[in-house]
Short mmCIF file of N, CA, C and O in Angstrom, two decimals:
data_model
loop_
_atom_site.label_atom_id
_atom_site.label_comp_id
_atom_site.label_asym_id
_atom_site.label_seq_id
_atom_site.Cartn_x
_atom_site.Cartn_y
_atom_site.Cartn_z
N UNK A 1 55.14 150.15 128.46
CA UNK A 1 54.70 148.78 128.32
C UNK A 1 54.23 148.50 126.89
O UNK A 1 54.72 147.54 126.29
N UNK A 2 52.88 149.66 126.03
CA UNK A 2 52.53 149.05 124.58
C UNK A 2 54.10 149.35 124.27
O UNK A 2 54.64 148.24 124.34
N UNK A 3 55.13 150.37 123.95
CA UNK A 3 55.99 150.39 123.13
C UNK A 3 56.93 148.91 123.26
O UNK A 3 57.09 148.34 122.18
N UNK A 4 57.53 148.27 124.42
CA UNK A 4 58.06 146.88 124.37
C UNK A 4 57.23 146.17 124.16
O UNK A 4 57.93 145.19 123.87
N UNK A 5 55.87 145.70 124.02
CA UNK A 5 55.30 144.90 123.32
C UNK A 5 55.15 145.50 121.78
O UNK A 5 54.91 144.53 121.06
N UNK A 6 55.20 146.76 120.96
CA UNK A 6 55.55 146.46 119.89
C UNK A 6 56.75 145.96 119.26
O UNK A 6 56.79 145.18 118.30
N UNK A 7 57.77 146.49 119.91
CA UNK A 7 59.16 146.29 119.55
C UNK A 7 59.40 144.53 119.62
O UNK A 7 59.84 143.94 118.64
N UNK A 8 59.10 143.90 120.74
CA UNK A 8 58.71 142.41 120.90
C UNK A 8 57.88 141.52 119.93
O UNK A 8 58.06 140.31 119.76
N UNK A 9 56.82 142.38 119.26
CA UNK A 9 56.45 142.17 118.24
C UNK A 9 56.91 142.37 116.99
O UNK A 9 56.66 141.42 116.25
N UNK A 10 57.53 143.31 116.46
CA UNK A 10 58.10 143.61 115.40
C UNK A 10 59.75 142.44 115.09
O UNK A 10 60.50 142.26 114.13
N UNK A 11 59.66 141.95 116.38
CA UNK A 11 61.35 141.05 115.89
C UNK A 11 60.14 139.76 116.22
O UNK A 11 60.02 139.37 115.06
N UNK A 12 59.67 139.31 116.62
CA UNK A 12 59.02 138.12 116.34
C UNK A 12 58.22 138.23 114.54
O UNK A 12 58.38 137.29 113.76
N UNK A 13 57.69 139.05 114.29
CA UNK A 13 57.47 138.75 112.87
C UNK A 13 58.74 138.87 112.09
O UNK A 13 59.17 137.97 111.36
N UNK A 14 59.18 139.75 112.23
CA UNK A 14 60.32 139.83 111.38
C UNK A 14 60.89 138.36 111.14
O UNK A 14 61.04 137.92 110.01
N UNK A 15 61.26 137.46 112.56
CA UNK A 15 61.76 136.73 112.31
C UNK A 15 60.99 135.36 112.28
O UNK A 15 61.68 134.35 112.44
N UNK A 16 59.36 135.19 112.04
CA UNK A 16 58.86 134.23 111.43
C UNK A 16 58.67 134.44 110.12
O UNK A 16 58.75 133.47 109.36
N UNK A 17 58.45 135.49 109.71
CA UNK A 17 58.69 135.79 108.10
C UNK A 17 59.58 135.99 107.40
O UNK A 17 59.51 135.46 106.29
N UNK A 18 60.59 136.67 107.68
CA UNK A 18 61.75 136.76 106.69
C UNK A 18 62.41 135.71 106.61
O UNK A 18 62.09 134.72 107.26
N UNK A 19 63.54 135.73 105.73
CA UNK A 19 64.21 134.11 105.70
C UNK A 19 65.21 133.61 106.56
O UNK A 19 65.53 134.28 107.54
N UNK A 20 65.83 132.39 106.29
CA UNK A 20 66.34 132.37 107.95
C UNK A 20 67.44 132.52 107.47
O UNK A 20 67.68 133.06 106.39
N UNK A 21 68.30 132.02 108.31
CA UNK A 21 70.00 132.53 108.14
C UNK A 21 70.17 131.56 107.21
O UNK A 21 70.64 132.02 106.17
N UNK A 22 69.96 130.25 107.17
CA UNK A 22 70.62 128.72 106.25
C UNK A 22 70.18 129.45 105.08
O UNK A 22 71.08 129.62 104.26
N UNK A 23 68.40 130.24 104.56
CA UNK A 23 67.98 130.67 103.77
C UNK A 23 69.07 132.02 103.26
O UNK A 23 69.25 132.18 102.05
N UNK A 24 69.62 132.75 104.06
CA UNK A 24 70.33 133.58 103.54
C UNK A 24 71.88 133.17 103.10
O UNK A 24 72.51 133.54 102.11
N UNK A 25 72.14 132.58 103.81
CA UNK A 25 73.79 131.67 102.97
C UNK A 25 73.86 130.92 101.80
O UNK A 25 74.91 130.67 101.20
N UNK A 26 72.49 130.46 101.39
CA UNK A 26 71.88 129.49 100.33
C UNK A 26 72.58 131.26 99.13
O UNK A 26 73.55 131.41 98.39
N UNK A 27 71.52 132.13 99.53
CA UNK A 27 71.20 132.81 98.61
C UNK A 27 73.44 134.02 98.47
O UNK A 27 74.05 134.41 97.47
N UNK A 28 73.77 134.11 99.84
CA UNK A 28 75.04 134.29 99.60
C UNK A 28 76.26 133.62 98.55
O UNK A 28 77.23 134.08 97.95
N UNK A 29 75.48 131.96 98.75
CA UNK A 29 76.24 131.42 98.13
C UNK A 29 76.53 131.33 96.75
O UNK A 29 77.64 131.31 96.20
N UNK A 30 75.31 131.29 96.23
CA UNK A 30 74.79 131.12 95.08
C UNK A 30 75.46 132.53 94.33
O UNK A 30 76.25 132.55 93.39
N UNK A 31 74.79 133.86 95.18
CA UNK A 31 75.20 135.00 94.29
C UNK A 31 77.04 134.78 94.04
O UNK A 31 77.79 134.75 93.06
N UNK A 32 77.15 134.70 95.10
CA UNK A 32 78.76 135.23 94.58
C UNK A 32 79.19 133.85 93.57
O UNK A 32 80.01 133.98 92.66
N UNK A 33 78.64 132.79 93.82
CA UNK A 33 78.98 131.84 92.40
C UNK A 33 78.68 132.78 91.04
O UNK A 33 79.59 133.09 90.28
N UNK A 34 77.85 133.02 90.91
CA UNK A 34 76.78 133.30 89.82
C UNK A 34 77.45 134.76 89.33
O UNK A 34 77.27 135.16 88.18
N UNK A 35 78.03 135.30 90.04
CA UNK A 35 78.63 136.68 89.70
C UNK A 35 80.13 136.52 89.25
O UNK A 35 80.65 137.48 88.68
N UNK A 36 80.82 135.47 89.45
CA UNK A 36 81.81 135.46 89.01
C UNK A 36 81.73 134.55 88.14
O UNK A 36 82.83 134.25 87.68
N UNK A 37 80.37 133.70 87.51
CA UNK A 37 80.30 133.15 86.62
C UNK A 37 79.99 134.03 85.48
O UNK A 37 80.51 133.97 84.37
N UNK A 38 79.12 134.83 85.86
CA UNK A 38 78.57 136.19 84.68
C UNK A 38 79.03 137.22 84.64
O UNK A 38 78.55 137.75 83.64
N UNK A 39 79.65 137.85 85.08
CA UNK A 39 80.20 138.93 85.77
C UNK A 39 81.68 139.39 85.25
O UNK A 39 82.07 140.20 84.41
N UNK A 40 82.44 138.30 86.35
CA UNK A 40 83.87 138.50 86.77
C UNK A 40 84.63 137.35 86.21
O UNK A 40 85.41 136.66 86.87
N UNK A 41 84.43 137.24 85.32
CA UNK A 41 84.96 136.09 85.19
C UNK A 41 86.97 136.22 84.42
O UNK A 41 87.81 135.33 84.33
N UNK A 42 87.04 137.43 84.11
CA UNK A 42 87.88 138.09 84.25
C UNK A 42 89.17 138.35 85.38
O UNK A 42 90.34 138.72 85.37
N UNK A 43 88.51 138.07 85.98
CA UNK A 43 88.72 138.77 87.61
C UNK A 43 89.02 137.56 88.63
O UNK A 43 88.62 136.44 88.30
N UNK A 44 89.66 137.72 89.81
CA UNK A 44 90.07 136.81 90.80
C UNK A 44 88.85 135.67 91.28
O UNK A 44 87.67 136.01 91.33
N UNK A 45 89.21 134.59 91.55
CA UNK A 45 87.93 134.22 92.63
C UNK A 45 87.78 134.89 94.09
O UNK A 45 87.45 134.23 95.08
N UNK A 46 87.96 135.77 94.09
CA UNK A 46 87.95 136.51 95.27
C UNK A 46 86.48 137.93 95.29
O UNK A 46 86.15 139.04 94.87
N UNK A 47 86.11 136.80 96.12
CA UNK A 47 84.21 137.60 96.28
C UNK A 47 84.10 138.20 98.05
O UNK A 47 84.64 137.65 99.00
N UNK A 48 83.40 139.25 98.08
CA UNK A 48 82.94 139.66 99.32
C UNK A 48 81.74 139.71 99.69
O UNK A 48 81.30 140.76 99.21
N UNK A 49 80.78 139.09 100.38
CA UNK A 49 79.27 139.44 100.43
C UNK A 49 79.26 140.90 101.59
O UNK A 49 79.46 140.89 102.80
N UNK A 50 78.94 142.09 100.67
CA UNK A 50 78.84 143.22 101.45
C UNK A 50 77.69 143.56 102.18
O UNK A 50 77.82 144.31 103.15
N UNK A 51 76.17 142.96 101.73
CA UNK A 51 75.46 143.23 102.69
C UNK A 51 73.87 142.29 102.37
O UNK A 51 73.04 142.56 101.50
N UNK A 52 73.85 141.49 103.06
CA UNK A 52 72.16 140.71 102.40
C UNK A 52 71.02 141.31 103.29
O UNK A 52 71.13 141.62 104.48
N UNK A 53 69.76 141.44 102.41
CA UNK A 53 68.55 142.06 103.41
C UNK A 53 67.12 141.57 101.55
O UNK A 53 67.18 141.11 100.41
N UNK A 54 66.27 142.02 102.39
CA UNK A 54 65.22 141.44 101.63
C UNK A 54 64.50 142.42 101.63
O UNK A 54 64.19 143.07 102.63
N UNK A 55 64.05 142.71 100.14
CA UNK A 55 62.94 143.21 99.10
C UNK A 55 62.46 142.84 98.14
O UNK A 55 62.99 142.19 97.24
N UNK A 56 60.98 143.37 98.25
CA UNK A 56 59.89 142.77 97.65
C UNK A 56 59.87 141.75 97.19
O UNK A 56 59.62 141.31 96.06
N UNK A 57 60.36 141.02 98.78
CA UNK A 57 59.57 139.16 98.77
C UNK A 57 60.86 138.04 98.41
O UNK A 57 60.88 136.83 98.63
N UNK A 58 62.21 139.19 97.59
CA UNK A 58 63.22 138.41 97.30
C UNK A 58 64.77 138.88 98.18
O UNK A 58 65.20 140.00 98.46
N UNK A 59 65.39 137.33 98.47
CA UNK A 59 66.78 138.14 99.03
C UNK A 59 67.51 138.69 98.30
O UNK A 59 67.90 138.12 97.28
N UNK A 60 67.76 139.51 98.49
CA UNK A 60 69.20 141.12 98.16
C UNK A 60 70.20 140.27 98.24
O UNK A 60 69.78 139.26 98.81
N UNK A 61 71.46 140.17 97.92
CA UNK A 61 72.97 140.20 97.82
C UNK A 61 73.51 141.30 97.34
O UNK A 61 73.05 141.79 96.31
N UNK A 62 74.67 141.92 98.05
CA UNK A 62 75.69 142.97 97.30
C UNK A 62 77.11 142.28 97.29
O UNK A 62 77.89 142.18 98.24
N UNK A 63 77.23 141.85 96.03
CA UNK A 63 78.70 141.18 96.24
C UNK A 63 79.68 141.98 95.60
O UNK A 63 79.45 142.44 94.48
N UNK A 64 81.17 142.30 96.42
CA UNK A 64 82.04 142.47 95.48
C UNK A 64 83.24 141.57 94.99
O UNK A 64 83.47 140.48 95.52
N UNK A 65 83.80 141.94 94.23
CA UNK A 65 84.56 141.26 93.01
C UNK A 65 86.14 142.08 93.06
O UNK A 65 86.03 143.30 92.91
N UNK A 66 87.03 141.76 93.17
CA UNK A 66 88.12 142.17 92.88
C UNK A 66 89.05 142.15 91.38
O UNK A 66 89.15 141.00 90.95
N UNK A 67 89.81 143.30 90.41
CA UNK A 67 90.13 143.15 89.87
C UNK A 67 91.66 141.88 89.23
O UNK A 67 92.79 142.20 89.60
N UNK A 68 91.57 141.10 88.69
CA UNK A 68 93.09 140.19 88.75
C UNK A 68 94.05 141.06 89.23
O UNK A 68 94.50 141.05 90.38
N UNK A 69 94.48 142.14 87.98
CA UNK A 69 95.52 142.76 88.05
C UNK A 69 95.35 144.05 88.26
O UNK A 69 95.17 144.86 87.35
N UNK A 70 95.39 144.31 89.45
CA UNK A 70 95.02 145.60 89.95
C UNK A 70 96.46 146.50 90.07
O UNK A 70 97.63 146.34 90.43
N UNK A 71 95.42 147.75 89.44
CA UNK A 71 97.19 149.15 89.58
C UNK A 71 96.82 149.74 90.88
O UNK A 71 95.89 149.66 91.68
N UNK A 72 97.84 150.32 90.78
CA UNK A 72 97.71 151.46 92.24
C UNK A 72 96.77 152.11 92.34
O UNK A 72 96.51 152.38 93.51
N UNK A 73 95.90 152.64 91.39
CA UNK A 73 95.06 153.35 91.32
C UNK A 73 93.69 152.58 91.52
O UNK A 73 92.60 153.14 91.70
N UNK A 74 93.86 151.54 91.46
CA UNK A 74 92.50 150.72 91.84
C UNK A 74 93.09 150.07 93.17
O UNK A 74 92.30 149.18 93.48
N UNK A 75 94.01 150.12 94.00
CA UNK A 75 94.19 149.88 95.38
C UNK A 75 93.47 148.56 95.61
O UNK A 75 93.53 147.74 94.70
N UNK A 76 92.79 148.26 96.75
CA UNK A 76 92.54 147.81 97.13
C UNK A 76 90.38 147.02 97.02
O UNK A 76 89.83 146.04 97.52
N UNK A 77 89.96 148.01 96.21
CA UNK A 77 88.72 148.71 96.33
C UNK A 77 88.04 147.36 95.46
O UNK A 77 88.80 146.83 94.65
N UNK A 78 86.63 146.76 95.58
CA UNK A 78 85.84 146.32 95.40
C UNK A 78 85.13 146.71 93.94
O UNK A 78 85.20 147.88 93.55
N UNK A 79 84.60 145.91 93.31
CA UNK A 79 83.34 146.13 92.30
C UNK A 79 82.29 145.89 92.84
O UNK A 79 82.35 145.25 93.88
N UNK A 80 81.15 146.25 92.42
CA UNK A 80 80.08 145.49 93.44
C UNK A 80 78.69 145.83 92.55
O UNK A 80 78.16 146.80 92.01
N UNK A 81 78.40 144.13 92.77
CA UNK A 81 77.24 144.15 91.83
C UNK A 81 75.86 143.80 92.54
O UNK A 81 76.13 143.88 93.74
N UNK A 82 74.49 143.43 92.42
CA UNK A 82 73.73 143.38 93.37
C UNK A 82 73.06 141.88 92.76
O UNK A 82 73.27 141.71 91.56
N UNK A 83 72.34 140.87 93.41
CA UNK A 83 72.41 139.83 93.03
C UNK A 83 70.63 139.65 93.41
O UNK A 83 70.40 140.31 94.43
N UNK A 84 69.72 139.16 93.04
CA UNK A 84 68.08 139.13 93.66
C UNK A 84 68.23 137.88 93.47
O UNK A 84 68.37 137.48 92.31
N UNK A 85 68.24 137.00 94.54
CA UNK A 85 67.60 135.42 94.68
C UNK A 85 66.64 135.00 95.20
O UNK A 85 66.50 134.95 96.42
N UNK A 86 65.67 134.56 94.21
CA UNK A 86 64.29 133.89 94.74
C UNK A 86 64.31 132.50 94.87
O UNK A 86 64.44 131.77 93.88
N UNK A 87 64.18 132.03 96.11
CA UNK A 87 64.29 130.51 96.41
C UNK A 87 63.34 129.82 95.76
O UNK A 87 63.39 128.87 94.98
N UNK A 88 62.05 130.77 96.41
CA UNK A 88 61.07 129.92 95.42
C UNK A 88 60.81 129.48 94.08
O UNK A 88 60.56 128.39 93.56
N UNK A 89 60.94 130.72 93.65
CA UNK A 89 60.83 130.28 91.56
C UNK A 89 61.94 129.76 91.15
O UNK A 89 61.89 129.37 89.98
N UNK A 90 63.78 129.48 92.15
CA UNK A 90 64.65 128.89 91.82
C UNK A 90 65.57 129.67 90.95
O UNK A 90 66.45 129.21 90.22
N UNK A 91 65.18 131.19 91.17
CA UNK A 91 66.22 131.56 89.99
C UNK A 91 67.32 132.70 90.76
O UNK A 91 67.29 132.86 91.98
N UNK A 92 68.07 133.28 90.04
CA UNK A 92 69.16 134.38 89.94
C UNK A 92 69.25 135.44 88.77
O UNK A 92 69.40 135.34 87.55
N UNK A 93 69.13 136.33 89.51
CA UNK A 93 69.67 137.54 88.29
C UNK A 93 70.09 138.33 88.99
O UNK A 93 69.83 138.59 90.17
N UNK A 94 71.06 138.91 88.00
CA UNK A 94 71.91 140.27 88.15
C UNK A 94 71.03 141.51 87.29
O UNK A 94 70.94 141.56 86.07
N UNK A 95 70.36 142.55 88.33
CA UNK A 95 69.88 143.29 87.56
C UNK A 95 70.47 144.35 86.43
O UNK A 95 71.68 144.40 86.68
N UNK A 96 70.26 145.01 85.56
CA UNK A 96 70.72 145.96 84.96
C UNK A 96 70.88 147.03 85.53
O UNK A 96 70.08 147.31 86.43
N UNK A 97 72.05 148.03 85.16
CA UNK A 97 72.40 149.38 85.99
C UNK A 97 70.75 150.21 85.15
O UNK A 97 70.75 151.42 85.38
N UNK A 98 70.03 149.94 84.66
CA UNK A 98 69.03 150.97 84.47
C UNK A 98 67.75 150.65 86.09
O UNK A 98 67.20 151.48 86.80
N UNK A 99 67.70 149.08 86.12
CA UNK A 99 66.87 148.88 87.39
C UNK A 99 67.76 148.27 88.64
O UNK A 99 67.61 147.32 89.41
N UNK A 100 68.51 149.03 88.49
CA UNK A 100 69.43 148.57 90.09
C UNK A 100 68.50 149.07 91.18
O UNK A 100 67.82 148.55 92.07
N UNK A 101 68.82 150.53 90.64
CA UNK A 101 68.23 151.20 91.85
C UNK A 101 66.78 151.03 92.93
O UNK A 101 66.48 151.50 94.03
N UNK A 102 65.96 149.91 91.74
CA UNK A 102 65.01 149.73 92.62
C UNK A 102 65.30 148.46 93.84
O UNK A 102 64.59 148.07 94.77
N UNK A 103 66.58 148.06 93.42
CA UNK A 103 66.90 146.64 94.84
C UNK A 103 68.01 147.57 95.26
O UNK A 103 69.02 146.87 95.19
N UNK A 104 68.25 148.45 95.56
CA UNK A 104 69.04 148.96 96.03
C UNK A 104 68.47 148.96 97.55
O UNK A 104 67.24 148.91 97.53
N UNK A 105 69.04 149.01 99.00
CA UNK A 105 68.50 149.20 100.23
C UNK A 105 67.51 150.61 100.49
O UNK A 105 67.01 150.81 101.60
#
């Protein structure tokens, strides 16, 4: 009985606090604009959102990017960059490969 009332508890906060889904498509949307504006611009309009989740307070994006002209040796396979959108302060960045790892999942 306490363990289903924590578990009952833990998805009710989860889901009065974290952001909502409209809040997470906002922030889908945006990244994969913003990545093939800074990014890829090189490269196809062809974006994948591989996985959104939230840290420290901001939504995560992992988007990938496909090469234009891809050889055999690059097949089929993705780039993938990580995107932090804060609704509130209104902004976007693409972190640097020296602090990826801390928005990494």
């Amino acid at each position: 009985m306490k363990r289903i009332f924590a578990i009952s508890l833990a998805i009710l906060l989860t889901g009065c606090f974290g952001p909502s889904d409209e809040q997470k498509q906002r922030a889908e949307t945006a990244c994969e604009k913003f990545v093939l504006e800074k990014v890829a611009e090189k490269y196809l309009d062809e974006t994948h959102v591989f996985d959104t989740y939230v840290k420290d307070g901001k939504i995560v994006v992992e988007v990938g990017y496909r090469r234009e002209s891809r050889s055999y040796s690059d097949g089929d396979s993705y780039s993938v960059r990580i995107c932090i959108y804060d609704e509130e302060k209104g902004t976007i960045e693409i972190p640097s490969l020296f602090n990826m790892g801390q928005w990494k999942k």
